[in-house]
C-alpha positions as a Markdown table, in Angstrom:
| # | Residue | x | y | z |
|---|---|---|---|---|
| 1 | Met | 97.5 | -60.0 | -8.0 |
| 2 | Phe | 98.3 | -57.8 | -5.6 |
| 3 | Asp | 95.1 | -58.1 | -3.7 |
| 4 | Leu | 95.0 | -61.3 | -3.7 |
| 5 | Val | 97.9 | -62.4 | -1.8 |
| 6 | Ala | 97.4 | -58.7 | 0.8 |
| 7 | Asp | 93.9 | -60.5 | 1.4 |
| 8 | Val | 95.8 | -62.2 | 4.1 |
| 9 | Arg | 91.9 | -63.7 | 6.0 |
| 10 | Arg | 91.0 | -65.9 | 3.5 |
| 11 | Tyr | 94.1 | -67.3 | 3.2 |
| 12 | Pro | 92.3 | -70.3 | 5.1 |
| 13 | Glu | 89.5 | -70.5 | 2.2 |
| 14 | Phe | 92.3 | -71.5 | -0.5 |
| 15 | Leu | 95.5 | -72.3 | 1.3 |
| 16 | Pro | 96.2 | -75.9 | 2.8 |
| 17 | Trp | 97.1 | -75.9 | 6.2 |
| 18 | Val | 96.1 | -72.4 | 7.3 |
| 19 | Val | 93.8 | -72.9 | 9.7 |
| 20 | Ala | 93.2 | -69.6 | 11.0 |
| 21 | Val | 93.8 | -66.0 | 10.7 |
| 22 | Arg | 93.3 | -63.1 | 13.3 |
| 23 | Val | 94.5 | -60.2 | 12.0 |
| 24 | Arg | 95.7 | -57.5 | 14.6 |
| 25 | Gln | 96.5 | -54.6 | 12.6 |
| 26 | Asp | 94.7 | -53.3 | 9.5 |
| 27 | Asp | 96.3 | -50.6 | 8.4 |
| 28 | Ala | 96.3 | -49.0 | 4.6 |
| 29 | Asp | 100.2 | -49.7 | 4.1 |
| 30 | Leu | 101.2 | -52.4 | 7.1 |
| 31 | Met | 99.2 | -55.2 | 8.5 |
| 32 | Val | 100.1 | -57.6 | 11.5 |
| 33 | Ala | 98.3 | -61.0 | 11.8 |
| 34 | Asp | 99.2 | -64.0 | 13.3 |
| 35 | Met | 98.5 | -67.2 | 11.1 |
| 36 | Ser | 97.6 | -71.1 | 12.2 |
| 37 | Val | 98.9 | -73.5 | 10.3 |
| 38 | Gly | 97.7 | -77.2 | 11.0 |
| 39 | Phe | 99.0 | -81.0 | 9.7 |
| 40 | Lys | 97.0 | -83.4 | 11.4 |
| 41 | Ser | 98.1 | -83.4 | 15.1 |
| 42 | Leu | 100.2 | -81.1 | 15.0 |
| 43 | Arg | 99.5 | -76.9 | 14.8 |
| 44 | Glu | 101.5 | -73.9 | 14.9 |
| 45 | Thr | 101.0 | -70.6 | 15.1 |
| 46 | Phe | 103.4 | -67.2 | 14.0 |
| 47 | Thr | 102.7 | -63.6 | 14.1 |
| 48 | Ser | 104.0 | -61.8 | 11.4 |
| 49 | Arg | 104.2 | -58.2 | 9.9 |
| 50 | Val | 103.1 | -57.3 | 6.1 |
| 51 | Lys | 104.6 | -53.9 | 4.6 |
| 52 | Leu | 102.2 | -53.4 | 1.7 |
| 53 | Asp | 103.7 | -51.4 | -0.6 |
| 54 | Arg | 101.1 | -51.1 | -3.3 |
| 55 | Pro | 100.9 | -52.0 | -6.3 |
| 56 | Gly | 104.1 | -53.8 | -7.1 |
| 57 | His | 104.9 | -55.4 | -3.2 |
| 58 | Ile | 104.3 | -56.8 | -0.5 |
| 59 | Asp | 107.1 | -57.6 | 2.6 |
| 60 | Val | 106.7 | -59.6 | 5.4 |
| 61 | Asp | 108.9 | -59.9 | 8.3 |
| 62 | Tyr | 108.1 | -62.9 | 11.8 |
| 63 | Val | 107.3 | -61.3 | 14.9 |
| 64 | Ser | 107.1 | -64.7 | 16.5 |
| 65 | Gly | 106.1 | -67.9 | 17.0 |
| 66 | Pro | 107.9 | -71.3 | 16.4 |
| 67 | Leu | 110.7 | -70.8 | 13.5 |
| 68 | Lys | 114.1 | -68.6 | 13.8 |
| 69 | His | 112.8 | -66.4 | 11.2 |
| 70 | Leu | 110.6 | -65.5 | 8.6 |
| 71 | Arg | 111.1 | -63.6 | 5.3 |
| 72 | Asn | 109.3 | -63.4 | 2.3 |
| 73 | Asp | 108.8 | -60.7 | -0.9 |
| 74 | Trp | 106.5 | -61.1 | -3.3 |
| 75 | His | 106.9 | -58.3 | -6.5 |
| 76 | Phe | 104.4 | -58.0 | -8.6 |
| 77 | Lys | 105.1 | -56.5 | -12.3 |
| 78 | Pro | 102.6 | -55.4 | -15.2 |
| 79 | His | 103.1 | -58.1 | -18.2 |
| 80 | Ala | 102.7 | -56.3 | -21.8 |
| 81 | Ser | 99.7 | -59.1 | -22.2 |
| 82 | Gly | 97.8 | -57.6 | -19.2 |
| 83 | Gly | 98.9 | -60.0 | -17.0 |
| 84 | Thr | 101.5 | -60.3 | -14.0 |
| 85 | Asp | 104.2 | -61.4 | -13.7 |
| 86 | Leu | 105.4 | -62.2 | -10.0 |
| 87 | Glu | 108.2 | -62.6 | -8.2 |
| 88 | Phe | 108.0 | -64.7 | -4.8 |
| 89 | Cys | 111.4 | -64.9 | -2.3 |
| 90 | Val | 111.5 | -67.0 | 1.1 |
| 91 | Asp | 113.8 | -67.2 | 3.6 |
| 92 | Phe | 113.0 | -69.5 | 6.7 |
| 93 | Glu | 115.3 | -71.4 | 9.6 |
| 94 | Phe | 112.9 | -73.3 | 12.1 |
| 95 | Arg | 114.3 | -73.4 | 15.5 |
| 96 | Ser | 114.0 | -77.3 | 16.2 |
| 97 | Lys | 116.4 | -78.7 | 14.2 |
| 98 | Ile | 114.9 | -81.8 | 14.5 |
| 99 | Phe | 111.4 | -80.6 | 13.0 |
| 100 | Glu | 113.7 | -78.9 | 10.4 |
| 101 | Arg | 114.8 | -81.7 | 9.0 |
| 102 | Leu | 111.3 | -83.6 | 9.3 |
| 103 | Ala | 109.5 | -80.0 | 7.8 |
| 104 | Gly | 112.3 | -80.5 | 5.1 |
| 105 | Ala | 111.9 | -83.4 | 3.2 |
| 106 | Phe | 108.0 | -81.9 | 2.2 |
| 107 | Phe | 109.3 | -78.6 | 1.6 |
| 108 | His | 109.9 | -79.1 | -1.7 |
| 109 | Glu | 106.0 | -80.9 | -2.5 |
| 110 | Ala | 104.6 | -78.2 | -0.3 |
| 111 | Phe | 106.1 | -74.8 | -2.1 |
| 112 | Lys | 104.8 | -76.9 | -4.6 |
| 113 | Arg | 100.6 | -77.3 | -3.7 |
| 114 | Met | 101.2 | -73.6 | -2.4 |
| 115 | Val | 101.9 | -71.9 | -4.9 |
| 116 | Ala | 99.0 | -74.3 | -7.3 |
| 117 | Ser | 96.7 | -73.1 | -4.6 |
| 118 | Phe | 97.7 | -69.3 | -5.3 |
| 119 | Glu | 97.2 | -70.1 | -9.5 |
| 120 | Ala | 94.2 | -71.7 | -8.6 |
| 121 | Arg | 92.6 | -68.8 | -6.2 |
| 122 | Ala | 93.8 | -66.4 | -9.4 |
| 123 | Leu | 91.9 | -68.3 | -11.9 |
| 124 | Lys | 89.0 | -68.7 | -9.5 |
| 125 | Leu | 89.1 | -64.5 | -9.0 |
| 126 | Tyr | 90.3 | -63.7 | -12.7 |
| 127 | Gly | 89.9 | -66.1 | -15.0 |
| 128 | Ser | 92.1 | -67.3 | -17.4 |
| 129 | Arg | 94.2 | -64.9 | -20.1 |
| 130 | Ser | 95.8 | -66.1 | -23.7 |
| 131 | Arg | 98.8 | -66.7 | -21.0 |
| 132 | Ser | 98.9 | -69.2 | -18.6 |
| 133 | Ala | 100.5 | -69.1 | -15.4 |
| 134 | Thr | 104.0 | -70.2 | -15.4 |
| 135 | Ser | 105.7 | -71.3 | -12.0 |
| 136 | Ala | 108.9 | -72.5 | -10.6 |
| 137 | Ala | 109.5 | -73.9 | -7.6 |
């Protein structure tokens, strides 16, 4: 699961609204990437610094773009069944209060759709185990 999340280059293949990714720096424990997201005629690009602490933690810090700030953390813990327990936390704020209000109305549904996209990608790559994936948004 760590590798699935760390493979930022592949996000346009399975994540909704991610239209392009450009990796500027890719070291064993640090990546800097530009991600372009779009919906209809709107398109924004932001840059993030991704710290990779294999195999248990990915820390993403915002560098530049349309937001005031963005931070997210991924924590991976082996599960006794052989699967992975994953905890994801995100904190962000838009620069534009108008856009924040507009996006806020759709955020919960968008978040659920993105979680479902990661789960579907994991199923495709790793197959199913006896324990099913569960998520709380």
